[in-house]
mmCIF file of C-alpha atoms in Angstrom:
data_model
loop_
_atom_site.group_PDB
_atom_site.id
_atom_site.type_symbol
_atom_site.label_atom_id
_atom_site.label_comp_id
_atom_site.label_asym_id
_atom_site.label_seq_id
_atom_site.Cartn_x
_atom_site.Cartn_y
_atom_site.Cartn_z
ATOM 1 C CA UNK A 234 -17.997 -6.876 -17.165
ATOM 2 C CA UNK A 235 -17.769 -3.076 -16.568
ATOM 3 C CA UNK A 236 -15.260 -1.632 -15.477
ATOM 4 C CA UNK A 237 -15.252 -0.341 -11.913
ATOM 5 C CA UNK A 238 -12.725 1.460 -9.632
ATOM 6 C CA UNK A 239 -13.673 1.295 -6.123
ATOM 7 C CA UNK A 240 -11.539 4.423 -3.474
ATOM 8 C CA UNK A 241 -11.046 3.844 0.175
ATOM 9 C CA UNK A 242 -9.313 7.125 1.052
ATOM 10 C CA UNK A 243 -7.775 8.566 4.824
ATOM 11 C CA UNK A 244 -9.614 11.618 5.839
ATOM 12 C CA UNK A 245 -7.545 13.980 4.478
ATOM 13 C CA UNK A 246 -5.564 12.637 2.011
ATOM 14 C CA UNK A 247 -7.310 13.909 -1.380
ATOM 15 C CA UNK A 248 -8.510 10.586 -1.954
ATOM 16 C CA UNK A 249 -12.517 11.933 -3.004
ATOM 17 C CA UNK A 250 -11.057 14.445 -5.063
ATOM 18 C CA UNK A 251 -8.690 11.677 -6.570
ATOM 19 C CA UNK A 252 -11.714 9.548 -7.301
ATOM 20 C CA UNK A 253 -13.912 12.361 -8.638
ATOM 21 C CA UNK A 254 -10.959 13.568 -11.111
ATOM 22 C CA UNK A 255 -10.300 10.101 -11.912
ATOM 23 C CA UNK A 256 -13.465 9.333 -13.299
ATOM 24 C CA UNK A 257 -13.459 12.722 -15.847
ATOM 25 C CA UNK A 258 -10.216 11.965 -17.022
ATOM 26 C CA UNK A 259 -12.020 8.183 -17.693
ATOM 27 C CA UNK A 260 -14.756 9.815 -18.528
ATOM 28 C CA UNK A 261 -17.297 7.125 -16.571
ATOM 29 C CA UNK A 262 -19.448 7.441 -13.850
ATOM 30 C CA UNK A 263 -18.978 8.689 -10.395
ATOM 31 C CA UNK A 264 -20.636 7.723 -7.171
ATOM 32 C CA UNK A 265 -19.879 8.740 -3.898
ATOM 33 C CA UNK A 266 -22.887 11.118 -1.525
ATOM 34 C CA UNK A 267 -25.288 9.829 -4.483
ATOM 35 C CA UNK A 268 -25.634 6.304 -3.010
ATOM 36 C CA UNK A 269 -27.011 8.113 0.345
ATOM 37 C CA UNK A 270 -29.215 9.962 -1.672
ATOM 38 C CA UNK A 271 -30.265 6.604 -3.514
ATOM 39 C CA UNK A 272 -30.985 4.935 -0.624
ATOM 40 C CA UNK A 273 -33.202 7.977 1.030
ATOM 41 C CA UNK A 274 -35.492 8.800 -2.152
ATOM 42 C CA UNK A 275 -36.231 4.856 -2.153
ATOM 43 C CA UNK A 276 -36.492 4.156 1.774
ATOM 44 C CA UNK A 277 -38.598 7.858 2.005
ATOM 45 C CA UNK A 278 -35.903 8.884 4.319
ATOM 46 C CA UNK A 279 -33.450 11.813 5.564
ATOM 47 C CA UNK A 280 -30.129 11.399 3.748
ATOM 48 C CA UNK A 281 -28.805 12.855 7.196
ATOM 49 C CA UNK A 282 -30.249 9.487 8.371
ATOM 50 C CA UNK A 283 -29.458 7.800 6.255
ATOM 51 C CA UNK A 284 -25.978 8.880 6.063
ATOM 52 C CA UNK A 285 -26.024 8.669 10.132
ATOM 53 C CA UNK A 286 -26.507 5.051 10.274
ATOM 54 C CA UNK A 287 -24.497 3.995 7.082
ATOM 55 C CA UNK A 288 -21.551 5.374 8.857
ATOM 56 C CA UNK A 289 -22.100 3.997 12.168
ATOM 57 C CA UNK A 290 -20.196 1.100 12.920
ATOM 58 C CA UNK A 291 -22.353 -1.966 11.589
ATOM 59 C CA UNK A 292 -22.371 -4.505 14.109
ATOM 60 C CA UNK A 293 -24.793 -3.013 15.935
ATOM 61 C CA UNK A 294 -27.291 -3.856 13.102
ATOM 62 C CA UNK A 295 -26.540 -7.954 12.411
ATOM 63 C CA UNK A 296 -29.561 -10.400 13.331
ATOM 64 C CA UNK A 297 -27.256 -11.608 16.158
ATOM 65 C CA UNK A 298 -27.101 -8.594 18.156
ATOM 66 C CA UNK A 299 -30.834 -8.390 17.726
ATOM 67 C CA UNK A 300 -32.879 -8.596 21.156
ATOM 68 C CA UNK A 301 -30.002 -8.260 23.066
ATOM 69 C CA UNK A 302 -30.455 -6.736 26.642
ATOM 70 C CA UNK A 303 -27.960 -4.483 26.124
ATOM 71 C CA UNK A 304 -28.519 -3.113 22.919
ATOM 72 C CA UNK A 305 -30.134 0.845 23.309
ATOM 73 C CA UNK A 306 -31.720 0.864 20.501
ATOM 74 C CA UNK A 307 -35.019 -0.658 19.655
ATOM 75 C CA UNK A 308 -35.879 -3.430 17.448
ATOM 76 C CA UNK A 309 -37.752 -1.847 15.103
ATOM 77 C CA UNK A 310 -35.062 0.934 14.757
ATOM 78 C CA UNK A 311 -32.617 -2.185 14.121
ATOM 79 C CA UNK A 312 -34.318 -3.955 11.276
ATOM 80 C CA UNK A 313 -34.570 0.165 9.638
ATOM 81 C CA UNK A 314 -31.065 -0.105 9.573
ATOM 82 C CA UNK A 315 -30.434 -3.228 8.271
ATOM 83 C CA UNK A 316 -32.805 -2.097 5.943
ATOM 84 C CA UNK A 317 -30.862 0.732 5.446
ATOM 85 C CA UNK A 318 -27.276 -1.954 5.180
ATOM 86 C CA UNK A 319 -29.071 -4.269 2.445
ATOM 87 C CA UNK A 320 -30.441 -1.000 0.266
ATOM 88 C CA UNK A 321 -26.594 0.354 0.058
ATOM 89 C CA UNK A 322 -25.120 -3.087 -0.849
ATOM 90 C CA UNK A 323 -28.366 -3.524 -3.626
ATOM 91 C CA UNK A 324 -28.224 0.323 -4.947
ATOM 92 C CA UNK A 325 -24.089 -0.419 -5.249
ATOM 93 C CA UNK A 326 -24.632 -3.589 -7.170
ATOM 94 C CA UNK A 327 -27.218 -1.555 -9.593
ATOM 95 C CA UNK A 328 -24.419 0.929 -9.924
ATOM 96 C CA UNK A 329 -21.535 -1.422 -11.072
ATOM 97 C CA UNK A 330 -23.947 -3.031 -13.766
ATOM 98 C CA UNK A 331 -25.112 -0.348 -15.187
ATOM 99 C CA UNK A 332 -21.672 1.035 -16.358
ATOM 100 C CA UNK A 333 -18.019 1.503 -16.343
ATOM 101 C CA UNK A 334 -17.575 3.558 -12.716
ATOM 102 C CA UNK A 335 -16.004 5.116 -9.998
ATOM 103 C CA UNK A 336 -16.821 4.302 -6.309
ATOM 104 C CA UNK A 337 -15.713 6.398 -3.181
ATOM 105 C CA UNK A 338 -15.709 4.580 0.129
ATOM 106 C CA UNK A 339 -19.169 2.445 1.283
ATOM 107 C CA UNK A 340 -17.035 -1.089 1.508
ATOM 108 C CA UNK A 341 -17.986 -1.088 -2.320
ATOM 109 C CA UNK A 342 -14.499 -2.998 -3.093
ATOM 110 C CA UNK A 343 -15.823 -6.017 -0.584
ATOM 111 C CA UNK A 344 -19.567 -5.615 -1.787
ATOM 112 C CA UNK A 345 -18.897 -5.675 -5.449
ATOM 113 C CA UNK A 346 -16.115 -8.722 -4.873
ATOM 114 C CA UNK A 347 -17.535 -11.389 -7.429
ATOM 115 C CA UNK A 348 -17.001 -8.140 -9.940
ATOM 116 C CA UNK A 349 -13.713 -8.099 -9.763
ATOM 117 C CA UNK A 350 -13.252 -4.161 -9.068
ATOM 118 C CA UNK A 351 -9.616 -2.375 -9.181
ATOM 119 C CA UNK A 352 -9.399 -1.920 -5.698
ATOM 120 C CA UNK A 353 -7.975 1.717 -5.110
ATOM 121 C CA UNK A 354 -6.706 2.964 -1.101
ATOM 122 C CA UNK A 355 -5.535 6.551 -1.103
ATOM 123 C CA UNK A 356 -3.523 7.154 1.921
ATOM 124 C CA UNK A 357 -0.988 10.593 3.289
ATOM 125 C CA UNK A 358 1.127 11.466 5.781
ATOM 126 C CA UNK A 359 -0.528 13.000 8.958
ATOM 127 C CA UNK A 360 0.671 16.265 7.830
ATOM 128 C CA UNK A 361 0.299 16.513 4.786
ATOM 129 C CA UNK A 362 -3.869 15.985 5.732
ATOM 130 C CA UNK A 363 -3.916 18.474 8.355
ATOM 131 C CA UNK A 364 -2.809 21.138 5.291
ATOM 132 C CA UNK A 365 -5.459 19.731 3.392
ATOM 133 C CA UNK A 366 -7.971 20.441 5.156
ATOM 134 C CA UNK A 367 -7.521 23.573 6.579
ATOM 135 C CA UNK A 368 -6.616 25.064 3.160
ATOM 136 C CA UNK A 369 -10.344 23.825 2.353
ATOM 137 C CA UNK A 370 -11.804 24.245 5.243
ATOM 138 C CA UNK A 371 -15.599 26.102 5.536
ATOM 139 C CA UNK A 372 -16.498 29.682 6.439
ATOM 140 C CA UNK A 373 -16.969 29.463 10.335
ATOM 141 C CA UNK A 374 -14.999 26.229 10.639
ATOM 142 C CA UNK A 375 -12.295 27.619 12.373
ATOM 143 C CA UNK A 376 -9.858 24.861 12.015
ATOM 144 C CA UNK A 377 -6.597 24.521 14.242
ATOM 145 C CA UNK A 378 -4.090 22.269 13.882
ATOM 146 C CA UNK A 379 -4.952 20.181 17.002
ATOM 147 C CA UNK A 380 -8.783 20.249 16.102
ATOM 148 C CA UNK A 381 -8.070 19.091 12.827
ATOM 149 C CA UNK A 382 -5.618 15.978 13.491
ATOM 150 C CA UNK A 383 -7.981 14.902 16.333
ATOM 151 C CA UNK A 384 -10.938 15.242 13.772
ATOM 152 C CA UNK A 385 -8.655 13.332 11.067
ATOM 153 C CA UNK A 386 -7.859 10.430 14.194
ATOM 154 C CA UNK A 387 -11.709 10.250 14.772
ATOM 155 C CA UNK A 388 -13.068 9.883 11.489
ATOM 156 C CA UNK A 389 -10.516 7.001 10.347
ATOM 157 C CA UNK A 390 -11.401 5.814 13.287
ATOM 158 C CA UNK A 391 -14.680 5.045 12.454
ATOM 159 C CA UNK A 392 -14.101 4.406 8.548
ATOM 160 C CA UNK A 393 -11.728 1.066 10.010
ATOM 161 C CA UNK A 394 -14.548 0.167 12.305
ATOM 162 C CA UNK A 395 -17.019 0.178 10.051
ATOM 163 C CA UNK A 396 -15.129 -1.413 6.866
ATOM 164 C CA UNK A 397 -13.621 -4.088 9.234
ATOM 165 C CA UNK A 398 -16.853 -5.239 10.833
ATOM 166 C CA UNK A 399 -18.565 -5.032 7.636
ATOM 167 C CA UNK A 400 -15.811 -6.836 5.421
ATOM 168 C CA UNK A 401 -14.180 -9.261 7.865
ATOM 169 C CA UNK A 402 -11.233 -7.093 6.774
ATOM 170 C CA UNK A 403 -8.437 -4.778 7.640
ATOM 171 C CA UNK A 404 -9.070 -1.068 6.640
ATOM 172 C CA UNK A 405 -5.761 0.240 4.774
ATOM 173 C CA UNK A 406 -4.062 -3.275 4.975
ATOM 174 C CA UNK A 407 -2.720 -3.050 1.492
ATOM 175 C CA UNK A 408 -3.345 -6.906 1.037
ATOM 176 C CA UNK A 409 -6.998 -5.820 0.284
ATOM 177 C CA UNK A 410 -5.803 -3.039 -2.263
ATOM 178 C CA UNK A 411 -4.624 -3.096 -5.800
ATOM 179 C CA UNK A 412 -2.798 -0.301 -5.513
ATOM 180 C CA UNK A 413 -2.101 2.386 -2.457
ATOM 181 C CA UNK A 414 -1.385 5.293 -3.898
ATOM 182 C CA UNK A 415 -0.213 8.083 -0.906
ATOM 183 C CA UNK A 416 -0.386 11.225 -2.524
ATOM 184 C CA UNK A 417 1.803 12.861 0.238
ATOM 185 C CA UNK A 418 4.132 15.870 -1.757
ATOM 186 C CA UNK A 419 1.652 15.381 -4.992
ATOM 187 C CA UNK A 420 -0.852 17.352 -6.605
ATOM 188 C CA UNK A 421 -3.437 15.434 -7.030
ATOM 189 C CA UNK A 422 -4.289 17.133 -10.664
ATOM 190 C CA UNK A 423 -1.458 17.052 -11.517
ATOM 191 C CA UNK A 424 -1.185 12.627 -11.092
ATOM 192 C CA UNK A 425 -4.582 11.487 -11.823
ATOM 193 C CA UNK A 426 -3.701 11.642 -16.109
ATOM 194 C CA UNK A 427 -0.686 9.204 -15.260
ATOM 195 C CA UNK A 428 -3.063 7.358 -12.970
ATOM 196 C CA UNK A 429 -6.000 6.857 -15.435
ATOM 197 C CA UNK A 430 -3.399 5.148 -18.060
ATOM 198 C CA UNK A 431 -3.313 2.634 -15.734
ATOM 199 C CA UNK A 432 -6.944 1.415 -16.837
ATOM 200 C CA UNK B 278 18.218 15.874 -10.224
ATOM 201 C CA UNK B 279 17.922 12.232 -11.789
ATOM 202 C CA UNK B 280 15.179 9.938 -11.387
ATOM 203 C CA UNK B 281 15.448 7.277 -9.144
ATOM 204 C CA UNK B 282 12.776 4.512 -8.698
ATOM 205 C CA UNK B 283 13.450 2.202 -5.827
ATOM 206 C CA UNK B 284 11.158 -1.405 -5.141
ATOM 207 C CA UNK B 285 11.044 -2.907 -2.018
ATOM 208 C CA UNK B 286 9.322 -6.467 -2.545
ATOM 209 C CA UNK B 287 7.936 -9.039 -0.754
ATOM 210 C CA UNK B 288 10.155 -12.555 -1.747
ATOM 211 C CA UNK B 289 7.873 -14.472 -4.830
ATOM 212 C CA UNK B 290 5.712 -11.321 -5.460
ATOM 213 C CA UNK B 291 7.425 -10.955 -8.954
ATOM 214 C CA UNK B 292 9.128 -7.117 -7.714
ATOM 215 C CA UNK B 293 12.690 -7.680 -9.197
ATOM 216 C CA UNK B 294 10.836 -8.923 -12.369
ATOM 217 C CA UNK B 295 8.471 -5.712 -12.337
ATOM 218 C CA UNK B 296 11.834 -3.295 -11.215
ATOM 219 C CA UNK B 297 13.364 -5.182 -14.324
ATOM 220 C CA UNK B 298 10.870 -4.826 -17.144
ATOM 221 C CA UNK B 299 10.168 -0.578 -15.509
ATOM 222 C CA UNK B 300 13.657 0.090 -15.985
ATOM 223 C CA UNK B 301 13.723 -1.327 -19.648
ATOM 224 C CA UNK B 302 10.728 0.135 -20.500
ATOM 225 C CA UNK B 303 12.078 3.544 -19.218
ATOM 226 C CA UNK B 304 15.491 3.501 -20.623
ATOM 227 C CA UNK B 305 17.283 3.523 -17.588
ATOM 228 C CA UNK B 306 20.152 1.398 -15.954
ATOM 229 C CA UNK B 307 19.025 -1.240 -13.295
ATOM 230 C CA UNK B 308 20.567 -2.334 -10.210
ATOM 231 C CA UNK B 309 20.332 -4.792 -8.169
ATOM 232 C CA UNK B 310 23.238 -7.890 -8.111
ATOM 233 C CA UNK B 311 25.513 -5.485 -9.548
ATOM 234 C CA UNK B 312 25.448 -3.458 -6.255
ATOM 235 C CA UNK B 313 27.122 -6.475 -4.619
ATOM 236 C CA UNK B 314 29.138 -7.290 -7.122
ATOM 237 C CA UNK B 315 30.431 -3.634 -6.918
ATOM 238 C CA UNK B 316 31.093 -3.669 -3.054
ATOM 239 C CA UNK B 317 32.493 -7.191 -3.821
ATOM 240 C CA UNK B 318 34.944 -5.673 -5.767
ATOM 241 C CA UNK B 319 35.906 -2.639 -4.725
ATOM 242 C CA UNK B 320 36.522 -4.501 -0.894
ATOM 243 C CA UNK B 321 38.221 -7.557 -2.585
ATOM 244 C CA UNK B 322 36.123 -9.777 -1.568
ATOM 245 C CA UNK B 323 33.706 -12.776 -2.482
ATOM 246 C CA UNK B 324 30.337 -11.866 -3.489
ATOM 247 C CA UNK B 325 28.823 -14.594 -1.739
ATOM 248 C CA UNK B 326 30.532 -13.134 1.400
ATOM 249 C CA UNK B 327 28.800 -9.806 0.743
ATOM 250 C CA UNK B 328 25.447 -11.056 0.659
ATOM 251 C CA UNK B 329 25.844 -12.595 3.873
ATOM 252 C CA UNK B 330 26.596 -9.655 5.241
ATOM 253 C CA UNK B 331 24.458 -7.737 3.702
ATOM 254 C CA UNK B 332 21.233 -9.804 3.973
ATOM 255 C CA UNK B 333 22.215 -10.118 7.698
ATOM 256 C CA UNK B 334 20.259 -8.366 10.098
ATOM 257 C CA UNK B 335 22.397 -4.715 10.343
ATOM 258 C CA UNK B 336 22.166 -3.899 14.301
ATOM 259 C CA UNK B 337 24.682 -6.545 15.637
ATOM 260 C CA UNK B 338 27.314 -4.251 13.286
ATOM 261 C CA UNK B 339 26.091 -0.854 15.085
ATOM 262 C CA UNK B 340 28.954 0.948 16.999
ATOM 263 C CA UNK B 341 27.284 0.311 20.586
ATOM 264 C CA UNK B 342 27.103 -3.386 20.242
ATOM 265 C CA UNK B 343 30.819 -3.853 19.252
ATOM 266 C CA UNK B 344 32.855 -5.245 22.372
ATOM 267 C CA UNK B 345 29.900 -6.363 23.831
ATOM 268 C CA UNK B 346 30.732 -9.436 25.746
ATOM 269 C CA UNK B 347 27.288 -11.172 23.852
ATOM 270 C CA UNK B 348 28.845 -10.183 20.842
ATOM 271 C CA UNK B 349 29.616 -13.439 18.719
ATOM 272 C CA UNK B 350 31.907 -12.051 16.527
ATOM 273 C CA UNK B 351 35.516 -11.002 16.850
ATOM 274 C CA UNK B 352 35.205 -7.077 16.262
ATOM 275 C CA UNK B 353 37.671 -7.238 13.744
ATOM 276 C CA UNK B 354 34.966 -8.962 11.506
ATOM 277 C CA UNK B 355 32.657 -6.682 12.822
ATOM 278 C CA UNK B 356 34.213 -3.725 11.732
ATOM 279 C CA UNK B 357 34.721 -5.409 8.387
ATOM 280 C CA UNK B 358 31.075 -5.183 8.076
ATOM 281 C CA UNK B 359 30.617 -1.610 9.002
ATOM 282 C CA UNK B 360 32.400 -1.063 5.908
ATOM 283 C CA UNK B 361 30.742 -3.263 4.119
ATOM 284 C CA UNK B 362 27.926 -1.404 5.121
ATOM 285 C CA UNK B 363 28.909 1.467 4.464
ATOM 286 C CA UNK B 364 30.640 0.923 1.060
ATOM 287 C CA UNK B 365 26.481 -0.349 -0.148
ATOM 288 C CA UNK B 366 25.632 3.224 0.847
ATOM 289 C CA UNK B 367 28.281 4.827 -0.540
ATOM 290 C CA UNK B 368 27.934 2.911 -4.273
ATOM 291 C CA UNK B 369 23.872 2.939 -3.898
ATOM 292 C CA UNK B 370 24.399 7.179 -3.882
ATOM 293 C CA UNK B 371 27.506 7.031 -6.572
ATOM 294 C CA UNK B 372 24.727 4.773 -8.452
ATOM 295 C CA UNK B 373 21.752 7.540 -7.950
ATOM 296 C CA UNK B 374 24.366 10.190 -8.897
ATOM 297 C CA UNK B 375 25.289 8.618 -12.467
ATOM 298 C CA UNK B 376 21.936 8.716 -13.899
ATOM 299 C CA UNK B 377 18.184 7.927 -13.970
ATOM 300 C CA UNK B 378 17.681 4.569 -12.449
ATOM 301 C CA UNK B 379 15.469 1.091 -10.569
ATOM 302 C CA UNK B 380 17.470 0.278 -7.718
ATOM 303 C CA UNK B 381 15.836 -3.253 -6.196
ATOM 304 C CA UNK B 382 15.929 -3.403 -1.912
ATOM 305 C CA UNK B 383 19.241 -2.733 0.116
ATOM 306 C CA UNK B 384 17.069 -0.110 1.684
ATOM 307 C CA UNK B 385 17.623 2.550 -0.695
ATOM 308 C CA UNK B 386 14.433 4.131 -0.599
ATOM 309 C CA UNK B 387 15.947 5.010 3.053
ATOM 310 C CA UNK B 388 19.707 6.192 1.480
ATOM 311 C CA UNK B 389 18.512 7.740 -0.726
ATOM 312 C CA UNK B 390 15.660 9.713 0.951
ATOM 313 C CA UNK B 391 17.109 13.027 0.580
ATOM 314 C CA UNK B 392 17.360 12.706 -3.551
ATOM 315 C CA UNK B 393 13.293 11.973 -2.965
ATOM 316 C CA UNK B 394 13.448 8.851 -4.991
ATOM 317 C CA UNK B 395 9.814 7.130 -6.173
ATOM 318 C CA UNK B 396 9.314 4.327 -3.634
ATOM 319 C CA UNK B 397 7.607 1.600 -4.712
ATOM 320 C CA UNK B 398 6.746 -1.662 -2.844
ATOM 321 C CA UNK B 399 5.575 -4.875 -4.228
ATOM 322 C CA UNK B 400 3.514 -7.559 -3.271
ATOM 323 C CA UNK B 401 1.211 -10.501 -3.560
ATOM 324 C CA UNK B 402 -0.936 -12.654 -1.754
ATOM 325 C CA UNK B 403 0.314 -16.146 -0.783
ATOM 326 C CA UNK B 404 -0.936 -18.624 -2.781
ATOM 327 C CA UNK B 405 0.539 -16.661 -5.639
ATOM 328 C CA UNK B 406 3.266 -16.045 -4.512
ATOM 329 C CA UNK B 407 3.858 -19.718 -4.197
ATOM 330 C CA UNK B 408 2.864 -20.830 -7.472
ATOM 331 C CA UNK B 409 5.435 -17.999 -9.095
ATOM 332 C CA UNK B 410 8.280 -19.947 -6.849
ATOM 333 C CA UNK B 411 7.240 -23.213 -8.159
ATOM 334 C CA UNK B 412 6.740 -22.282 -11.680
ATOM 335 C CA UNK B 413 9.834 -20.512 -11.949
ATOM 336 C CA UNK B 414 12.123 -23.192 -9.478
ATOM 337 C CA UNK B 415 15.231 -23.977 -10.374
ATOM 338 C CA UNK B 416 16.708 -27.749 -12.098
ATOM 339 C CA UNK B 417 16.987 -30.244 -8.351
ATOM 340 C CA UNK B 418 15.237 -27.477 -6.368
ATOM 341 C CA UNK B 419 12.212 -29.659 -6.102
ATOM 342 C CA UNK B 420 10.178 -27.228 -4.497
ATOM 343 C CA UNK B 421 6.801 -28.274 -2.693
ATOM 344 C CA UNK B 422 3.639 -25.746 -1.415
ATOM 345 C CA UNK B 423 4.509 -26.098 2.351
ATOM 346 C CA UNK B 424 9.149 -25.994 1.664
ATOM 347 C CA UNK B 425 8.048 -22.807 -0.428
ATOM 348 C CA UNK B 426 5.506 -21.152 1.772
ATOM 349 C CA UNK B 427 8.294 -21.585 5.001
ATOM 350 C CA UNK B 428 11.074 -20.106 2.497
ATOM 351 C CA UNK B 429 8.841 -17.425 1.532
ATOM 352 C CA UNK B 430 8.002 -16.571 4.764
ATOM 353 C CA UNK B 431 11.711 -16.811 6.265
ATOM 354 C CA UNK B 432 12.976 -14.764 3.495
ATOM 355 C CA UNK B 433 10.623 -12.034 4.000
ATOM 356 C CA UNK B 434 11.348 -12.420 8.060
ATOM 357 C CA UNK B 435 14.929 -11.685 7.319
ATOM 358 C CA UNK B 436 14.104 -8.522 4.876
ATOM 359 C CA UNK B 437 11.525 -6.963 7.576
ATOM 360 C CA UNK B 438 14.498 -7.557 10.518
ATOM 361 C CA UNK B 439 16.906 -6.241 8.088
ATOM 362 C CA UNK B 440 15.115 -2.910 6.446
ATOM 363 C CA UNK B 441 13.088 -2.251 10.365
ATOM 364 C CA UNK B 442 17.021 -2.404 11.612
ATOM 365 C CA UNK B 443 18.794 -0.690 8.960
ATOM 366 C CA UNK B 444 15.840 2.216 8.618
ATOM 367 C CA UNK B 445 13.911 2.614 11.836
ATOM 368 C CA UNK B 446 10.649 1.769 9.256
ATOM 369 C CA UNK B 447 8.469 -0.522 8.865
ATOM 370 C CA UNK B 448 9.436 -3.013 5.984
ATOM 371 C CA UNK B 449 5.823 -2.991 3.404
ATOM 372 C CA UNK B 450 4.366 -0.549 5.643
ATOM 373 C CA UNK B 451 2.799 1.823 3.205
ATOM 374 C CA UNK B 452 2.976 4.890 4.943
ATOM 375 C CA UNK B 453 6.898 4.845 3.433
ATOM 376 C CA UNK B 454 6.037 4.284 0.092
ATOM 377 C CA UNK B 455 4.977 6.266 -2.692
ATOM 378 C CA UNK B 456 3.140 3.122 -4.307
ATOM 379 C CA UNK B 457 2.394 -0.021 -3.287
ATOM 380 C CA UNK B 458 1.336 -2.615 -5.922
ATOM 381 C CA UNK B 459 -0.153 -6.065 -5.158
ATOM 382 C CA UNK B 460 0.516 -8.363 -9.112
ATOM 383 C CA UNK B 461 -1.796 -11.157 -7.294
ATOM 384 C CA UNK B 462 -3.562 -12.153 -10.489
ATOM 385 C CA UNK B 463 -1.632 -9.289 -12.612
ATOM 386 C CA UNK B 464 0.869 -10.716 -15.779
ATOM 387 C CA UNK B 465 4.361 -8.370 -14.647
ATOM 388 C CA UNK B 466 4.973 -7.819 -18.228
ATOM 389 C CA UNK B 467 1.604 -7.305 -19.131
ATOM 390 C CA UNK B 468 1.367 -4.172 -16.345
ATOM 391 C CA UNK B 469 4.217 -2.607 -16.583
ATOM 392 C CA UNK B 470 3.948 -0.476 -19.635
ATOM 393 C CA UNK B 471 0.519 1.721 -17.600
ATOM 394 C CA UNK B 472 3.150 1.720 -14.436
ATOM 395 C CA UNK B 473 5.679 2.850 -16.717
ATOM 396 C CA UNK B 474 2.996 5.842 -17.645
ATOM 397 C CA UNK B 475 3.391 7.171 -14.323
ATOM 398 C CA UNK B 476 6.856 7.913 -14.748
#
């Protein structure tokens, strides 16, 4: 069976960087945005649209809600969204079957549970996440501490809601991960070689 | 500054074994029951009595409650209990100053926070903790699954309550640890050499 590492992460904790560096260090494939691109390509959709779907709350997409009068989304669109979800699950399985890899987010820990992935969760305290986001902001973003804090809280709320609805588990609850790493006070580049030795 | 590793652990998760083996692997001191013995020796008390105090809820011992009419414990006894707490804090600082070490439990992560210890928390799912306890029971213990489950829940409740009252933090909450290790499905002896490489 391939060695699969899944990485859940709080926004701004450096989980993506940790996953990418871990894949480099171990010489294995790294999948993150590639999953979105693959779905978009297979279904002839724009990457932005696919991203907006897989990052929304999945409960709207389950069959039980289709046709409910309070649904704001037409049925054909709901079915397309469901198709995107199915494609995501299928693609994650295909990638995991291809060889050893690191997969960022996308509930891959849950989707691949029969393949017994090593499930990492990366987190950090709010101050260091704000600092990290501000240091890495793109030109023109003009982030303040308060704006960044609100953004972090909003994105994590979406991630938690997405994960909880999709998996029935609790996002970031240590029980659902093999290892939870707190990056507060650590330089990710420096700790990755040691983490890689765990595998 | 000395390298100090503190280990919090759920009952039955193998945290104590992990800490002991980690200390062996790293060639550093290991402190667990030694702390109780040291307090007992310094204060001319029995180890059992010291254990019963340091494993009870500390809020009863804080000055603010002394003299309250609802206290069931005489004041002189409360003061002795406070003395034991102070001794514990002092001894943990002394041990940490002596050299690199692994310290099990006793809120050492909090007591030593200015010395920036590496804070581990070890946990596992209920089934594997029950299995571990039953496999390691002592002669005459006669543990059943139900009895063991109740024991685990009761001990963890005490540990959480002790830790939460003493530190104002939340026992086992990943935010307060650098690394949370889920031992479910792992053989501790086999994973320790890899964990040791983190240090």
